[in-house]
Short mmCIF file of C-alpha atoms in Angstrom, two decimals:
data_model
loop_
_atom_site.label_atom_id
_atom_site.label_comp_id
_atom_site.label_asym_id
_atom_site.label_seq_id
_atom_site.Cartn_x
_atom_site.Cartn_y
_atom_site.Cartn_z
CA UNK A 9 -6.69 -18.30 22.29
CA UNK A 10 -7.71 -17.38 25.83
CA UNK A 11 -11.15 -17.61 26.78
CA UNK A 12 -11.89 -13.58 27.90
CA UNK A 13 -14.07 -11.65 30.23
CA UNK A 14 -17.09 -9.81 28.93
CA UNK A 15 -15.23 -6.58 30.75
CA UNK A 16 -11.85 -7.52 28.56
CA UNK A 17 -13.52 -8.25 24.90
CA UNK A 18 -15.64 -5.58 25.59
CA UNK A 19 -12.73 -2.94 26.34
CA UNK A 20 -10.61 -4.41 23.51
CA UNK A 21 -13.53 -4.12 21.15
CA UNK A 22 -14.54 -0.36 22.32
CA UNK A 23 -10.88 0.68 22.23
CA UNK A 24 -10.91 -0.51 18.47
CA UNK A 25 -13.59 0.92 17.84
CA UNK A 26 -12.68 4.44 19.36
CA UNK A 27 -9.09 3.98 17.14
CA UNK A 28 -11.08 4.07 14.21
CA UNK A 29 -12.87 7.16 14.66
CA UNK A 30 -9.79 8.86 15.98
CA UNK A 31 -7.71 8.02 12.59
CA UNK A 32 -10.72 8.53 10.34
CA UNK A 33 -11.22 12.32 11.73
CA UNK A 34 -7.22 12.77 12.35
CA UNK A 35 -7.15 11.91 8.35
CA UNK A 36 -9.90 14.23 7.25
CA UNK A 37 -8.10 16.81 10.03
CA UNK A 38 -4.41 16.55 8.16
CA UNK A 39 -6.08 16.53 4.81
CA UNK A 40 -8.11 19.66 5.23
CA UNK A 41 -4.61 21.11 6.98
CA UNK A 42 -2.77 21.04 4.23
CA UNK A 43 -3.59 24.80 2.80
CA UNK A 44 -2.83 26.26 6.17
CA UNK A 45 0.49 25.64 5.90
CA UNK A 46 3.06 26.83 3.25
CA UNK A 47 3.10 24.77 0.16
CA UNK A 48 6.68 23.24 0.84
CA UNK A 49 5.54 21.21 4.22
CA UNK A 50 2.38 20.24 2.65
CA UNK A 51 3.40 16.62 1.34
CA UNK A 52 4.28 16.38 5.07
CA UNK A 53 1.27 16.81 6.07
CA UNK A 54 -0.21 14.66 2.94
CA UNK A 55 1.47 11.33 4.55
CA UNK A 56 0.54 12.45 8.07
CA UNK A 57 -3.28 11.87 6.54
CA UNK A 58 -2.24 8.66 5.04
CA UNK A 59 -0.88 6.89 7.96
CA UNK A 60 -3.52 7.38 9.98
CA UNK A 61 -6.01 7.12 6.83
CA UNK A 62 -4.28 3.90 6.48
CA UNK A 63 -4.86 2.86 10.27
CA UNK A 64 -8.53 3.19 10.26
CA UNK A 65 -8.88 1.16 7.40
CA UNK A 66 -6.98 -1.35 9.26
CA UNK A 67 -8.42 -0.75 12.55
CA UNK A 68 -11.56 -1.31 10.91
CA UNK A 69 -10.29 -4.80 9.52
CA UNK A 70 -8.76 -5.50 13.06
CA UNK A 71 -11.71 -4.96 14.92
CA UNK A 72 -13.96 -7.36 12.35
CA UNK A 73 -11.23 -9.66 13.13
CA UNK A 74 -11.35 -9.06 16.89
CA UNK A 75 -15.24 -9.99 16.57
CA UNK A 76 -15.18 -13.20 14.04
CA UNK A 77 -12.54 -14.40 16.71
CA UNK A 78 -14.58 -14.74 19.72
CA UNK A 79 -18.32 -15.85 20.55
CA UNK A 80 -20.17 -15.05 24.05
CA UNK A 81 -20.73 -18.21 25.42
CA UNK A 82 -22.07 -18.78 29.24
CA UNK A 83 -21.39 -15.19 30.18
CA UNK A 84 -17.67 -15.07 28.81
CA UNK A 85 -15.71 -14.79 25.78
CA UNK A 86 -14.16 -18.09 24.22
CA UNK A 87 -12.36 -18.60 21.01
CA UNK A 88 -14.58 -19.36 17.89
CA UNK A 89 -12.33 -20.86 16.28
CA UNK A 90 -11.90 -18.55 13.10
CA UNK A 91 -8.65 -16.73 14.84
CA UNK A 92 -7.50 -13.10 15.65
CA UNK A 93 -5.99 -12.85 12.52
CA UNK A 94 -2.26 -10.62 13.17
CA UNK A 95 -1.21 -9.78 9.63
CA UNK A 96 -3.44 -6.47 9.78
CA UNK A 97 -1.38 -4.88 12.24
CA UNK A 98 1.93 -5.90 10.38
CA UNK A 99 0.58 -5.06 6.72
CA UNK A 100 -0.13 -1.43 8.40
CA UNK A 101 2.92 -1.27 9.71
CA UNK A 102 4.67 -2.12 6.81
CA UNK A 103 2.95 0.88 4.91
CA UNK A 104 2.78 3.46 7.82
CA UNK A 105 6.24 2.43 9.85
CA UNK A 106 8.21 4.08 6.04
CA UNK A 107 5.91 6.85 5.80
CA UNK A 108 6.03 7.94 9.21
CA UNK A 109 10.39 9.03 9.14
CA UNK A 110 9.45 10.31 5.53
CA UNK A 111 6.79 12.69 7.21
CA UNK A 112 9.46 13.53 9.89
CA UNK A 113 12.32 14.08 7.50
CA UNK A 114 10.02 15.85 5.38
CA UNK A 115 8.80 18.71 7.80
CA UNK A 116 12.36 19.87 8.61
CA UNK A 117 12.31 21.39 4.80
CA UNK A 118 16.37 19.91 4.33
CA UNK A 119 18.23 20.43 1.20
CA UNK A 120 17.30 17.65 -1.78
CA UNK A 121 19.91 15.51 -1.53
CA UNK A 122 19.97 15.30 2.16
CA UNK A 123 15.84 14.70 2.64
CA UNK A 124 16.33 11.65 -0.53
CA UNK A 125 18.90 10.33 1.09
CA UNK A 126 17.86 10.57 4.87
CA UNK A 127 14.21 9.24 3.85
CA UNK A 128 15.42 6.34 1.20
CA UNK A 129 17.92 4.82 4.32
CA UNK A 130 15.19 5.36 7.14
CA UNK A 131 12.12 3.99 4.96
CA UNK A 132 13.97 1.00 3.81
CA UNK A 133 15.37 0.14 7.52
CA UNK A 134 11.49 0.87 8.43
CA UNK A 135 10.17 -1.82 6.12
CA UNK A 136 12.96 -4.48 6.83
CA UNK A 137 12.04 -4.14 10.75
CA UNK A 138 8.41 -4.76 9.93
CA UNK A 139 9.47 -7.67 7.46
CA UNK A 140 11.61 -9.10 9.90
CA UNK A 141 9.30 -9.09 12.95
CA UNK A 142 6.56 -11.09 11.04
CA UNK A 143 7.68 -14.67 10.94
CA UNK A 144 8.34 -14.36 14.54
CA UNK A 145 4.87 -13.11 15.55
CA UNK A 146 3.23 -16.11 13.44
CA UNK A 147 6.07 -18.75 14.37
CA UNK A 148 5.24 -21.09 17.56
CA UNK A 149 8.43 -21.86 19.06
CA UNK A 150 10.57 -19.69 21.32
CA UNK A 151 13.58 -19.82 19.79
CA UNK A 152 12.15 -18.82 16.23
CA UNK A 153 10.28 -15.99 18.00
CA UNK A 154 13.49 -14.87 19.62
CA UNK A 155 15.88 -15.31 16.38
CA UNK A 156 13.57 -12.80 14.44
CA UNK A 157 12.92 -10.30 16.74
CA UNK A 158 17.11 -9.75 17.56
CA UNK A 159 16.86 -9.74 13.52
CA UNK A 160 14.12 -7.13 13.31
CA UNK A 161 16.26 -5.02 16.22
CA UNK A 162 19.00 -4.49 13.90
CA UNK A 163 17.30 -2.29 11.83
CA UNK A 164 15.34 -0.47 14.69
CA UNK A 165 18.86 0.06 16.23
CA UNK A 166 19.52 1.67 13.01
CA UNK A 167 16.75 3.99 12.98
CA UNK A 168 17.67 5.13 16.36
CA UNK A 169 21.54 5.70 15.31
CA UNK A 170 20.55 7.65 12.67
CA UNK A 171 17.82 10.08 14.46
CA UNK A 172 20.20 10.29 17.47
CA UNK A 173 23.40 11.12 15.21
CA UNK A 174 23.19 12.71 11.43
CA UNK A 175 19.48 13.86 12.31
CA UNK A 176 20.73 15.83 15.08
CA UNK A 177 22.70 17.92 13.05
CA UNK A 178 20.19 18.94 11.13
CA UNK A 179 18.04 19.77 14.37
CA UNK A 180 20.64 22.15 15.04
CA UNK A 181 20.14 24.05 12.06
CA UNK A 182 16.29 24.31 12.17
CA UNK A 183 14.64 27.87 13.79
CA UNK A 184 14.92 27.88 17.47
CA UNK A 185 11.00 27.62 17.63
CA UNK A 186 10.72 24.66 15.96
CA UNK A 187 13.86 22.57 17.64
CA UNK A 188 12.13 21.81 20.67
CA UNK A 189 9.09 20.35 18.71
CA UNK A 190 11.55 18.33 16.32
CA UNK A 191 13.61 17.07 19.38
CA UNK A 192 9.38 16.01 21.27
CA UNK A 193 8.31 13.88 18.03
CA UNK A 194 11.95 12.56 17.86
CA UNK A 195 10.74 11.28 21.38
CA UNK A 196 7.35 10.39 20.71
CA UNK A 197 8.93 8.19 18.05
CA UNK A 198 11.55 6.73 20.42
CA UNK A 199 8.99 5.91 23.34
CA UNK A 200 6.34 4.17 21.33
CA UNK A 201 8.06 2.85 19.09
CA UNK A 202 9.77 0.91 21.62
CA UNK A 203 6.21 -0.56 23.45
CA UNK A 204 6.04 -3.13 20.07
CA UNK A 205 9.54 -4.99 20.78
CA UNK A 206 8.51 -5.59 24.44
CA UNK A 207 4.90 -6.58 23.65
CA UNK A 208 5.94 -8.79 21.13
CA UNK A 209 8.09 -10.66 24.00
CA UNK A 210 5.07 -10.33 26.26
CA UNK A 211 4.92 -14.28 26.01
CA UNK A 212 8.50 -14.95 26.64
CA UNK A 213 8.64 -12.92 29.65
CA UNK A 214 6.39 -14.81 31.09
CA UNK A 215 3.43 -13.19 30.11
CA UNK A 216 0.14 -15.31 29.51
CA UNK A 217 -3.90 -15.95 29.96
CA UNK A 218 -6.00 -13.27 29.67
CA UNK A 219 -5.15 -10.42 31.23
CA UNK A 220 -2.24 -10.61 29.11
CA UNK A 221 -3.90 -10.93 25.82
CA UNK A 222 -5.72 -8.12 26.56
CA UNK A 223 -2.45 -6.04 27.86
CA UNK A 224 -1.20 -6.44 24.59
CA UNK A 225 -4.33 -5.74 22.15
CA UNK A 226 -5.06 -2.66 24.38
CA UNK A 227 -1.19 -1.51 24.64
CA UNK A 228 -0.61 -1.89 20.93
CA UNK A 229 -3.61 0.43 20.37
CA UNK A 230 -2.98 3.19 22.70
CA UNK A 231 0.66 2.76 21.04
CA UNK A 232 -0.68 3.26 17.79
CA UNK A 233 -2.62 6.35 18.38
CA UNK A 234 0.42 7.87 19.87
CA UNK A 235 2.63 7.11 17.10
CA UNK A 236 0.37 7.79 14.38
CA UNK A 237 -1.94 10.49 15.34
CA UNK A 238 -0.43 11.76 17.87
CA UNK A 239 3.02 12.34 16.26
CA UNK A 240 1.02 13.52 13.47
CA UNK A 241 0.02 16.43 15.43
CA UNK A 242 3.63 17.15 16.74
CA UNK A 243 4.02 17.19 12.39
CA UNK A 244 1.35 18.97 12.03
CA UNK A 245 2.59 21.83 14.58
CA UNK A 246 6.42 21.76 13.36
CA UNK A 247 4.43 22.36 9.51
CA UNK A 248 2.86 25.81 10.95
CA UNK A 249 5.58 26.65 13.28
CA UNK A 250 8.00 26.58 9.99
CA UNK A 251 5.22 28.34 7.84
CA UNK A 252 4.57 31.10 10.47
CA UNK A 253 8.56 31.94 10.05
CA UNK A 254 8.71 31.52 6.58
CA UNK B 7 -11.94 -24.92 -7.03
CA UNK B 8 -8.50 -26.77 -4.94
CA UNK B 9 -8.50 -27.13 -1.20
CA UNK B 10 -6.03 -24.56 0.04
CA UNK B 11 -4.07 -25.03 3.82
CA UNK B 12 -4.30 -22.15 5.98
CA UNK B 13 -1.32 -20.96 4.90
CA UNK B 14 -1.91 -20.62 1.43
CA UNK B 15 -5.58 -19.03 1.86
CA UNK B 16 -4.45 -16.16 4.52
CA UNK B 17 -1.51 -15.07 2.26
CA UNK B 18 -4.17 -14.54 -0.45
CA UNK B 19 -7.06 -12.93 1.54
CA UNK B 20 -4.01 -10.66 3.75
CA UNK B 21 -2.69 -9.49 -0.02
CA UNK B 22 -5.54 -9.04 -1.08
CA UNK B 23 -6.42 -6.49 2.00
CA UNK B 24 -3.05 -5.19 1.87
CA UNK B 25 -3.76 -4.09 -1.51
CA UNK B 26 -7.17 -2.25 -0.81
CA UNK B 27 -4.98 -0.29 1.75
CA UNK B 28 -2.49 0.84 -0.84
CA UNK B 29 -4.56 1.31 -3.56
CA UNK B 30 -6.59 3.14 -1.02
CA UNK B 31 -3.96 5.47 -0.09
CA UNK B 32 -2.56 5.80 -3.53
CA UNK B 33 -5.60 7.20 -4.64
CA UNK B 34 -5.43 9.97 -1.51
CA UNK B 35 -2.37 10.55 -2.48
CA UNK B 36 -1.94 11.27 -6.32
CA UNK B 37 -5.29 13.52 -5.53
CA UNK B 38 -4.08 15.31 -3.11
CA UNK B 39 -0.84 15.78 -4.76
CA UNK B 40 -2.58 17.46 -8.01
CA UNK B 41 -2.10 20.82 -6.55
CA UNK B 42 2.20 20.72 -6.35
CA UNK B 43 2.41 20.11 -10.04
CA UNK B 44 1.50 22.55 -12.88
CA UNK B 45 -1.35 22.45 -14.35
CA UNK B 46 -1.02 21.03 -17.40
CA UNK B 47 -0.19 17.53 -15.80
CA UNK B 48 -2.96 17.41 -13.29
CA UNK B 49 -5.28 15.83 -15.84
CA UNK B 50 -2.62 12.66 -15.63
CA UNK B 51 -2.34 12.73 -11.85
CA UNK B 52 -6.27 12.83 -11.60
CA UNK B 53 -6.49 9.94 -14.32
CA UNK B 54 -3.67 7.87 -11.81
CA UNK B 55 -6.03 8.30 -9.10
CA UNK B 56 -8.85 7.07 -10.43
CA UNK B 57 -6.84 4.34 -11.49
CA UNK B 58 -6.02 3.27 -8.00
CA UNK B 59 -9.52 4.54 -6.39
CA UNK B 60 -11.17 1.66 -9.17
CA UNK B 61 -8.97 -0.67 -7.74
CA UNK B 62 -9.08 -0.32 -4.62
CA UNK B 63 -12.79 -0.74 -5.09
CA UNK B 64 -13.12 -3.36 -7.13
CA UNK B 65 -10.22 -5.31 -4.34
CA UNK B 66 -12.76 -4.73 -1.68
CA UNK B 67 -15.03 -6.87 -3.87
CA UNK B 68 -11.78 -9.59 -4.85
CA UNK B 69 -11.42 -10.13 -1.18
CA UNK B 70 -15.24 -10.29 -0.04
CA UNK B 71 -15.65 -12.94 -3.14
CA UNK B 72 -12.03 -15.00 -2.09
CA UNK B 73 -13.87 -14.98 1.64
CA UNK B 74 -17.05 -16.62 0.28
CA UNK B 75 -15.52 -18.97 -1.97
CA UNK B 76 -13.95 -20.85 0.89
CA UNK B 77 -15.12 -22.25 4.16
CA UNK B 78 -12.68 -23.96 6.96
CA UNK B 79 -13.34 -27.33 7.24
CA UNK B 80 -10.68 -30.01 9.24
CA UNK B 81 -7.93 -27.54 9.15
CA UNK B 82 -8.36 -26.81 5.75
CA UNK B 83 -9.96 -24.02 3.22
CA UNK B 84 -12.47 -26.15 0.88
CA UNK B 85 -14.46 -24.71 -1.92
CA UNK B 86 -17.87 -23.48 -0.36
CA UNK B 87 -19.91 -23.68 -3.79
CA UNK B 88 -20.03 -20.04 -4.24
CA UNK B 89 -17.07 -19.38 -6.49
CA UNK B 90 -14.53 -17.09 -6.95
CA UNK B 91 -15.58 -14.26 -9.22
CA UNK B 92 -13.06 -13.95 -12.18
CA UNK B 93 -15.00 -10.85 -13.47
CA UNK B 94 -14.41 -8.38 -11.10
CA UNK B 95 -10.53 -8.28 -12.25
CA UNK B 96 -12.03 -8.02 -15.91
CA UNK B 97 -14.59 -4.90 -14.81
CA UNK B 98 -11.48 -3.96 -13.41
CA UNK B 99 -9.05 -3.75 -16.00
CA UNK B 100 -11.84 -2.65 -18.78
CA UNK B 101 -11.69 1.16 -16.94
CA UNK B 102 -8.05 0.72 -15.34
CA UNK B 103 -6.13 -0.44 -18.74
CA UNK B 104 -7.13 2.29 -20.86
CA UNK B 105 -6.46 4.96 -18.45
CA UNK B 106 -3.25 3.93 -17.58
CA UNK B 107 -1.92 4.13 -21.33
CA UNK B 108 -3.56 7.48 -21.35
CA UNK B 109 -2.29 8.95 -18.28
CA UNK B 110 1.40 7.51 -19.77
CA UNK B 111 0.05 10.14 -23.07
CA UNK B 112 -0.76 13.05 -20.88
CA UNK B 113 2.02 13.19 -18.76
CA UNK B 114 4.37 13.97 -21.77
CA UNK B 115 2.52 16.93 -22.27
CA UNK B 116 2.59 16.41 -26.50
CA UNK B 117 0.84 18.31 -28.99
CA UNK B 118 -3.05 18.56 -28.62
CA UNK B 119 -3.34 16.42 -32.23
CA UNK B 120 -0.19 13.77 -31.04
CA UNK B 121 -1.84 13.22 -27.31
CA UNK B 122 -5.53 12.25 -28.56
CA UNK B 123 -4.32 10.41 -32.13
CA UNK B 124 -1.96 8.33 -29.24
CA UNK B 125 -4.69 8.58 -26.47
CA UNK B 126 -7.52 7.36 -28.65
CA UNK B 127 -5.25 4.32 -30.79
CA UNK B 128 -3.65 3.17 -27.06
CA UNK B 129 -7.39 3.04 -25.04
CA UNK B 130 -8.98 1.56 -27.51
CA UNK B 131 -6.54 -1.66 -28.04
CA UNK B 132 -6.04 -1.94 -24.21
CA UNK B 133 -10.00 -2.15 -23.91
CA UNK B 134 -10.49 -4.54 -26.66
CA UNK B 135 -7.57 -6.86 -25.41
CA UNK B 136 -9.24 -7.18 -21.89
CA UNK B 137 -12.43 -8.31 -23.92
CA UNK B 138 -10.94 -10.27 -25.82
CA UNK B 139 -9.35 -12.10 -22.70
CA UNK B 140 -12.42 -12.32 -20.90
CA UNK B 141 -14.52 -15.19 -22.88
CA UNK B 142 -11.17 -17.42 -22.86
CA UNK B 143 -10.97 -16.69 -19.03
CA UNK B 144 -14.58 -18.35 -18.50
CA UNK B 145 -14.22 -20.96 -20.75
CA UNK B 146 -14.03 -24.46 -20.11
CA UNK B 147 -12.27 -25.94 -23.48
CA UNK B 148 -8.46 -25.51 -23.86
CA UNK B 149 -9.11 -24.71 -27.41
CA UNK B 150 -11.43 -21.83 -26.26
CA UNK B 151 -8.59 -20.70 -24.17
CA UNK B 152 -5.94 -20.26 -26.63
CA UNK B 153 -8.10 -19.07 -29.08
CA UNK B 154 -8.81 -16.07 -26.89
CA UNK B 155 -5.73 -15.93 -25.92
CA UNK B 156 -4.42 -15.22 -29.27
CA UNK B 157 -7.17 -12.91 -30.64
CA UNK B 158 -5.52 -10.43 -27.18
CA UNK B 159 -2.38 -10.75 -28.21
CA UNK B 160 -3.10 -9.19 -30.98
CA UNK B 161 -4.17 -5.36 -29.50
CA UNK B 162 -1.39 -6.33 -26.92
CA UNK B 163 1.22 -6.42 -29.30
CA UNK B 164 -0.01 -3.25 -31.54
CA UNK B 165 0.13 -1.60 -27.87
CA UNK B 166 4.24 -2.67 -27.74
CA UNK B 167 4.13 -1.72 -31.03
CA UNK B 168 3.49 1.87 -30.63
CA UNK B 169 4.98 1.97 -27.01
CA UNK B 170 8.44 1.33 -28.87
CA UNK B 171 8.18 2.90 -32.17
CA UNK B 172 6.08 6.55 -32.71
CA UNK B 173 5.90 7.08 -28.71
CA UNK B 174 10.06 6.48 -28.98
CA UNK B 175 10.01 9.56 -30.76
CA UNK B 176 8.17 11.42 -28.27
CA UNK B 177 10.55 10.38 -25.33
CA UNK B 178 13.37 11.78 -27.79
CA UNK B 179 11.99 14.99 -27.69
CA UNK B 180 11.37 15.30 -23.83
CA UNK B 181 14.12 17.36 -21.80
CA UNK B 182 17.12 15.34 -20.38
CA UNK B 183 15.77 15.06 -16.73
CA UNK B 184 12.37 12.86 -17.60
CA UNK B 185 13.72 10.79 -20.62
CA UNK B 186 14.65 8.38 -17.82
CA UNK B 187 11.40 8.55 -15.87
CA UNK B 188 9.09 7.78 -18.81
CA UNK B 189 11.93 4.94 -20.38
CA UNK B 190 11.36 3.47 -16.33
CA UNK B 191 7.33 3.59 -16.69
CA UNK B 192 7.23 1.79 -19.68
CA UNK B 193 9.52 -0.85 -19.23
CA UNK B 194 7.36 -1.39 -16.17
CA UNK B 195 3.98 -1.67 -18.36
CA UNK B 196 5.96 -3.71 -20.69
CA UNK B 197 7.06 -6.15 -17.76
CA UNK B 198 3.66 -5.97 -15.73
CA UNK B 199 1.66 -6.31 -18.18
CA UNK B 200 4.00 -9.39 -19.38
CA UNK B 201 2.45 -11.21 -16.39
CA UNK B 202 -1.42 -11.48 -17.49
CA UNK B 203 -1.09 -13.00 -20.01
CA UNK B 204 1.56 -15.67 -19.09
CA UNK B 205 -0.75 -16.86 -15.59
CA UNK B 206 -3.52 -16.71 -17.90
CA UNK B 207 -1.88 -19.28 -19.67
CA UNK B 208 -1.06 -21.13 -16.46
CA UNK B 209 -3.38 -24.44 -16.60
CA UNK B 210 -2.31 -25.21 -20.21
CA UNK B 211 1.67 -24.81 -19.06
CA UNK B 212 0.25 -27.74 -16.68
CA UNK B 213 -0.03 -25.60 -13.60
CA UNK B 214 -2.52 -26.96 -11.34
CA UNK B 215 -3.58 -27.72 -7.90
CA UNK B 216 -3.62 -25.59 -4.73
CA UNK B 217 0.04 -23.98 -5.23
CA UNK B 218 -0.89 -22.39 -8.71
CA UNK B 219 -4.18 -21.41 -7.55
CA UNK B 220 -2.45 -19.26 -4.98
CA UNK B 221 0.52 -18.26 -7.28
CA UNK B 222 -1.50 -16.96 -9.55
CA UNK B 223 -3.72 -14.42 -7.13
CA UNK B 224 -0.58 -13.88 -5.68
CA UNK B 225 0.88 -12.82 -9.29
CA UNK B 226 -2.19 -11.36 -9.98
CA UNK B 227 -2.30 -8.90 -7.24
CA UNK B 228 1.66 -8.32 -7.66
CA UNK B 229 0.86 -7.11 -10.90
CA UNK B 230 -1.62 -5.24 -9.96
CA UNK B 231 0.16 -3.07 -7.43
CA UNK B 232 3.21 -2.70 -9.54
CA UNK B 233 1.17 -1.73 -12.56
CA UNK B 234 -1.21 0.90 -11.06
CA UNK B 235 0.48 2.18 -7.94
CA UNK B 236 4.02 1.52 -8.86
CA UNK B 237 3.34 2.78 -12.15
CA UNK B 238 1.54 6.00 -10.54
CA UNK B 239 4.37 7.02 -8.77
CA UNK B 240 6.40 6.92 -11.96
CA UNK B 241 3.81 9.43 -13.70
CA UNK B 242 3.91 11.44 -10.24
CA UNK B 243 7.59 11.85 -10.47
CA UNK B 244 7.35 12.86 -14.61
CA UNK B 245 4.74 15.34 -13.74
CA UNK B 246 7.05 16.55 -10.51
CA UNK B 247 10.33 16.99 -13.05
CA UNK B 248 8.32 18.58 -15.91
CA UNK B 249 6.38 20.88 -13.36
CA UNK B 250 9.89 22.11 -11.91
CA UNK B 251 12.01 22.78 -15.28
CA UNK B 252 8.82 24.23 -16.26
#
C-alpha cells in the first residue's frame, strides 16, 4: 500500500464518512416514503431503503477498514500493515448490484410474468458480475486480473442488452410522464455503473502511487452514491409520478 | 485454537460481516413488508423478522469475538488467548429455533386449538434440543460429546416427527397454490437443520486442524443464512399467496 498524504487519507476518510450519513438518512428517507406512494410501487421503494441501508452498514465497515489500514507517521500516512481490506465493497455489491434492477423493474408496475422474469434474468446476471470481478480484484498478476474482469463483462454486457432492448419496450408502454424519468435512471445506471470496470483497470492502465489510490477510493464512492442513492431518488420520483396518475 | 493463513481467517471474518448485512436487511425487509399481506399472517412475518434482527445481532457479536480470538503474527492468524465464544450461536439459536418452527405454524393460518397444540409441542423441543447441545459443545471428553449429542437428537427427531406426520395433514388441507411453498420450507429446515448437528460431530469424524476450523464457521454461517433468511423468504412468499387467494 502507498504511503498517503495527510490531505489524501484525510479526504478519503471524510468522504466515507459523509457516504455513511448520506445512505443512513436516504434509508430512513425511502422507508418513511413508502405510504406516499400507492401500495403497488411500495416494495420498490422497500429495496430502494435496503440498498442504501445496506451501504451504510458497509460504508461504516469500509471506513473502520480505511482507518486500521493506515497510521500517521512523520506527518504522512503509511501502511500499518493490517490492510484495506476490499471484500466490503464486493459483499455490498453482491447484495445491492441484484436489488438495484429489481427496484427498477419493479417501479414500472409490468404484468407478473414479465416483472419475474425480467428481475430473475437481471438479478442473477447482477450477482455473477459481482462474483466474477472478485478473484480479479484480490489476484496479483495481470493476466489473472485481466481474465476475470473480460469474464465479469459478459454479464454486464448482458445487463446492458437487456435494458437497451426488451426493457425498452416496456418504456414505451409506461405514461408519457414517467418515460423520460425511466429512460434518466436507465442512464444513471449505464454511466456509473460503468466507472467500476475502468477503476478496477486503474492499475493496468498505468495507474499507480498515491494519487491513484486515492482516485479510486474517492471515485468508487462518489460512484456509489450516484448509483445507490441517487438512482434511488430517480425510483423514488418514477413511484409518485405513477401514483399521482393512478 | 489452529493457526489459520490469511486466507482462511478473512473468508470467515468477510462471511461473517456479510451475514450481519443480510440478516440486517432481512429484518428491514420482512417488517416493512407486514403491511402487503393480510392480516392474519403478519404475526408470522413479524416473528421472521425478529428472527433475522436476533441474528443479525448476535453476528455482530460472532464477528467482534472471531476478531479477538486471533492476532497476525509472521503472515499468519494465531490464537490470541481470548477465545472464540461458542455461546453466542447457542443464545442465538435458544430465541431463533423456536420461532422459526412457530412462524412455519402461523403462516398456515390453522385452527386457533391446531396452531398453539403445534406451536407449543414444536418450540418447546427446538429449545430443549439447543440445550441439550450446548453442554456437549463445551465439553472436553468425546464421551461428553456424544452423549449430548444423542440426548438432542432426541427433540430433533420428535421435531421430523411431527414436521412429516400431523403437520402433513395440514399441508393437505392448504389451497393448491401454497402446498408447494410450505413442502419447499420444510424440506429446507429438514436439510439446514441437517447441518448442526453433523459439524457438531466434526472432531469425532476426525476433522481437525485449520481447514475444519474454517469449514465449519463457514457451514455454520451457511446454515444460518439459509435457515433464517432463506427460510424467511419462503414464509414471505406463503403469506404473499394466502394473502392474494384470500
Amino acid at each position: 500500500m502507498e504511503t498517503l498524504s495527510v490531505g489524501q487519507f484525510s479526504l478519503v476518510a471524510n468522504l466515507m464518512s459523509f457516504t455513511i450519513a448520506t445512505m443512513g438518512a436516504s434509508a430512513l428517507f425511502f422507508f418513511l416514503s413508502r405510504d406516499s406512494v400507492a401500495p403497488q410501487y411500495r416494495s420498490a421503494l422497500t429495496l430502494t431503503g435496503l440498498v442504501v441501508a445496506i451501504a451504510a452498514y458497509h460504508y461504516f465497515r469500509i471506513a473502520e477498514s480505511w482507518h486500521d489500514a493506515y497510521a500517521l507517521e512523520g506527518g504522512a500516512y503509511v501502511a500499518s500493515g493490517a490492510g484495506f481490506n476490499d471484500a466490503y465493497r464486493y459483499a455490498d455489491w453482491l447484495l445491492t448490484v441484484p436489488l438495484l434492477v429489481i427496484e427498477l423493474v419493479l417501479v414500472l408496475g409490468l404484468a407478473k410474468e414479465e416483472t419475474r422474469s425480467l428481475s430473475t434474468r437481471l438479478a442473477t446476471a447482477a450477482a455473477v458480475m459481482v462474483l466474477l470481478g472478485y478473484p480479479g480484484e484480490v489476484a496479483e498478476s495481470t493476466g489473472t486480473r485481466i481474465v476475470f474482469w473480460v469474464l465479469a463483462m459478459i454479464p454486464f454486457l448482458y445487463i446492458l442488452r437487456v435494458l437497451f432492448t426488451e426493457f425498452s419496450s416496456a418504456i414505451d408502454r409506461q405514461k408519457e410522464n414517467v418515460r423520460g424519468l425511466v429512460a434518466n435512471a436507465r442512464t444513471v445506471l449505464l454511466v456509473t455503473w460503468s466507472f467500476y470496470p475502468l477503476a478496477y483497470l486503474g492499475p493496468e492502465l498505468g495507474l499507480s502511487g498515491s494519487s491513484a489510490e486515492t482516485f479510486v477510493q474517492v471515485g468508487y464512492t462518489i460512484a456509489d452514491v450516484t448509483a445507490k442513492a441517487g438512482f434511488g431518488m430517480l425510483i423514488y420520483a418514477i413511484a409518485r409520478a405513477k401514483s399521482e396518475a393512478a
